[in-house]
């Protein structure tokens, strides 16, 4: 069973800069089939924005969204984990802060993202008896 975040995280997360127009981010999410992107500035992680953030923080305010950038949709508080952190740390942070995803940071740079889906897959495998996966 996987014990470290690096064993379950999604590598090569989609990243955009703070000044990226929200319309471009929405198209990127649609085309990539994802619901969140990491937001960077000068190569450093500055936030995470979800499709819900775009809806609640940008679209719900009304007005011309073509002048809005993704930096305006980012939350101000960001919880992260490191690749060598234990999965239990990711589970604890997600539970304590009601999060669905956590950026994975190494040496100040985003290297991945771990989601509830990643962790659920680990739990599913751990709970399976040998041979169960072939029958699913």
Short mmCIF file of C-alpha atoms in Angstrom, two decimals:
data_model
loop_
_atom_site.label_atom_id
_atom_site.label_comp_id
_atom_site.label_asym_id
_atom_site.label_seq_id
_atom_site.Cartn_x
_atom_site.Cartn_y
_atom_site.Cartn_z
CA UNK A 1 0.00 0.00 0.00
CA UNK A 2 1.22 3.52 -0.82
CA UNK A 3 2.50 5.41 2.19
CA UNK A 4 3.86 8.65 0.71
CA UNK A 5 2.13 11.42 -1.20
CA UNK A 6 4.50 10.96 -4.17
CA UNK A 7 3.12 7.46 -4.67
CA UNK A 8 -0.44 8.64 -5.26
CA UNK A 9 -0.20 12.24 -6.51
CA UNK A 10 -0.99 13.34 -10.02
CA UNK A 11 2.23 14.61 -11.54
CA UNK A 12 2.61 17.51 -13.97
CA UNK A 13 -0.35 19.55 -12.72
CA UNK A 14 -1.81 22.17 -15.04
CA UNK A 15 -0.50 25.61 -14.07
CA UNK A 16 -1.34 29.14 -15.15
CA UNK A 17 0.01 32.55 -14.17
CA UNK A 18 -1.83 35.03 -11.94
CA UNK A 19 -2.66 37.26 -14.91
CA UNK A 20 -4.27 34.56 -17.05
CA UNK A 21 -7.80 35.59 -18.10
CA UNK A 22 -10.51 33.56 -16.37
CA UNK A 23 -12.08 32.75 -19.74
CA UNK A 24 -8.81 31.13 -20.85
CA UNK A 25 -8.66 29.12 -17.60
CA UNK A 26 -12.25 27.91 -18.09
CA UNK A 27 -11.42 26.75 -21.63
CA UNK A 28 -8.28 25.00 -20.34
CA UNK A 29 -10.30 23.20 -17.66
CA UNK A 30 -12.86 22.11 -20.23
CA UNK A 31 -10.28 20.93 -22.77
CA UNK A 32 -8.16 19.08 -20.18
CA UNK A 33 -11.17 17.61 -18.37
CA UNK A 34 -10.05 19.00 -15.02
CA UNK A 35 -11.74 21.03 -12.30
CA UNK A 36 -8.71 22.81 -10.81
CA UNK A 37 -5.48 24.49 -11.88
CA UNK A 38 -2.52 25.71 -9.89
CA UNK A 39 -1.79 29.43 -10.09
CA UNK A 40 1.83 30.60 -10.12
CA UNK A 41 3.77 33.83 -10.11
CA UNK A 42 7.45 33.88 -10.96
CA UNK A 43 7.53 30.08 -10.86
CA UNK A 44 6.18 29.97 -7.30
CA UNK A 45 2.80 28.60 -6.32
CA UNK A 46 0.40 31.38 -5.35
CA UNK A 47 -2.90 29.57 -5.30
CA UNK A 48 -5.26 26.96 -6.61
CA UNK A 49 -8.42 27.81 -8.49
CA UNK A 50 -11.34 25.50 -9.14
CA UNK A 51 -14.26 25.68 -11.51
CA UNK A 52 -16.38 26.52 -8.46
CA UNK A 53 -14.07 29.43 -7.59
CA UNK A 54 -14.56 30.83 -11.08
CA UNK A 55 -18.31 30.56 -10.68
CA UNK A 56 -18.62 31.94 -7.14
CA UNK A 57 -15.86 34.56 -7.16
CA UNK A 58 -16.07 35.80 -10.75
CA UNK A 59 -19.27 34.89 -12.60
CA UNK A 60 -21.61 35.46 -9.65
CA UNK A 61 -20.40 39.04 -9.34
CA UNK A 62 -21.65 39.79 -12.85
CA UNK A 63 -20.13 42.32 -15.17
CA UNK A 64 -17.65 41.78 -17.94
CA UNK A 65 -15.61 38.68 -17.14
CA UNK A 66 -13.26 39.24 -20.07
CA UNK A 67 -11.37 41.80 -17.99
CA UNK A 68 -10.92 39.46 -15.00
CA UNK A 69 -7.87 37.32 -14.31
CA UNK A 70 -7.42 34.09 -12.39
CA UNK A 71 -5.52 35.83 -9.60
CA UNK A 72 -8.83 37.41 -8.57
CA UNK A 73 -10.42 33.98 -8.15
CA UNK A 74 -7.72 32.38 -5.98
CA UNK A 75 -8.31 31.81 -2.32
CA UNK A 76 -5.95 33.58 0.06
CA UNK A 77 -5.07 30.55 2.18
CA UNK A 78 -3.35 27.56 0.60
CA UNK A 79 -2.65 24.22 2.26
CA UNK A 80 0.08 22.10 0.68
CA UNK A 81 1.94 18.86 1.22
CA UNK A 82 5.39 17.64 0.19
CA UNK A 83 6.01 14.53 -1.93
CA UNK A 84 7.62 12.73 1.00
CA UNK A 85 4.83 13.55 3.44
CA UNK A 86 2.81 10.59 4.58
CA UNK A 87 -0.62 10.04 3.10
CA UNK A 88 -2.02 10.44 6.60
CA UNK A 89 -0.90 14.09 6.58
CA UNK A 90 -2.78 14.72 3.32
CA UNK A 91 -5.87 12.99 4.70
CA UNK A 92 -5.67 15.03 7.92
CA UNK A 93 -5.30 18.37 6.08
CA UNK A 94 -8.14 17.57 3.71
CA UNK A 95 -10.42 16.56 6.55
CA UNK A 96 -9.52 19.45 8.86
CA UNK A 97 -9.97 22.07 6.14
CA UNK A 98 -12.72 20.39 4.10
CA UNK A 99 -10.53 20.26 0.97
CA UNK A 100 -10.81 18.04 -2.10
CA UNK A 101 -7.29 18.62 -3.40
CA UNK A 102 -3.85 19.68 -2.19
CA UNK A 103 -0.93 21.01 -4.21
CA UNK A 104 2.29 19.06 -3.74
CA UNK A 105 5.31 21.33 -3.27
CA UNK A 106 9.01 20.46 -3.43
CA UNK A 107 11.70 23.12 -2.99
CA UNK A 108 9.07 25.85 -3.35
CA UNK A 109 7.82 24.53 -6.70
CA UNK A 110 4.58 22.73 -7.52
CA UNK A 111 5.33 19.17 -8.61
CA UNK A 112 1.90 17.58 -8.33
CA UNK A 113 -1.54 17.57 -6.85
CA UNK A 114 -3.18 15.00 -4.61
CA UNK A 115 -6.96 14.66 -4.68
CA UNK A 116 -9.62 12.84 -2.75
CA UNK A 117 -9.86 10.55 -5.77
CA UNK A 118 -6.17 9.67 -5.48
CA UNK A 119 -6.62 8.82 -1.81
CA UNK A 120 -9.86 6.92 -2.39
CA UNK A 121 -8.11 4.74 -4.96
CA UNK A 122 -5.45 3.86 -2.37
CA UNK A 123 -8.14 2.99 0.17
CA UNK A 124 -10.00 0.91 -2.41
CA UNK A 125 -6.88 -1.11 -3.22
CA UNK A 126 -6.02 -1.52 0.47
CA UNK A 127 -9.50 -2.88 1.20
CA UNK A 128 -9.45 -5.33 -1.72
CA UNK A 129 -8.68 -8.96 -1.29
CA UNK A 130 -6.14 -10.41 -3.76
CA UNK A 131 -7.85 -10.86 -7.11
CA UNK A 132 -10.70 -8.44 -6.35
CA UNK A 133 -9.42 -5.82 -8.77
CA UNK A 134 -9.71 -8.23 -11.70
CA UNK A 135 -13.39 -8.84 -10.86
CA UNK A 136 -14.29 -5.12 -10.70
#
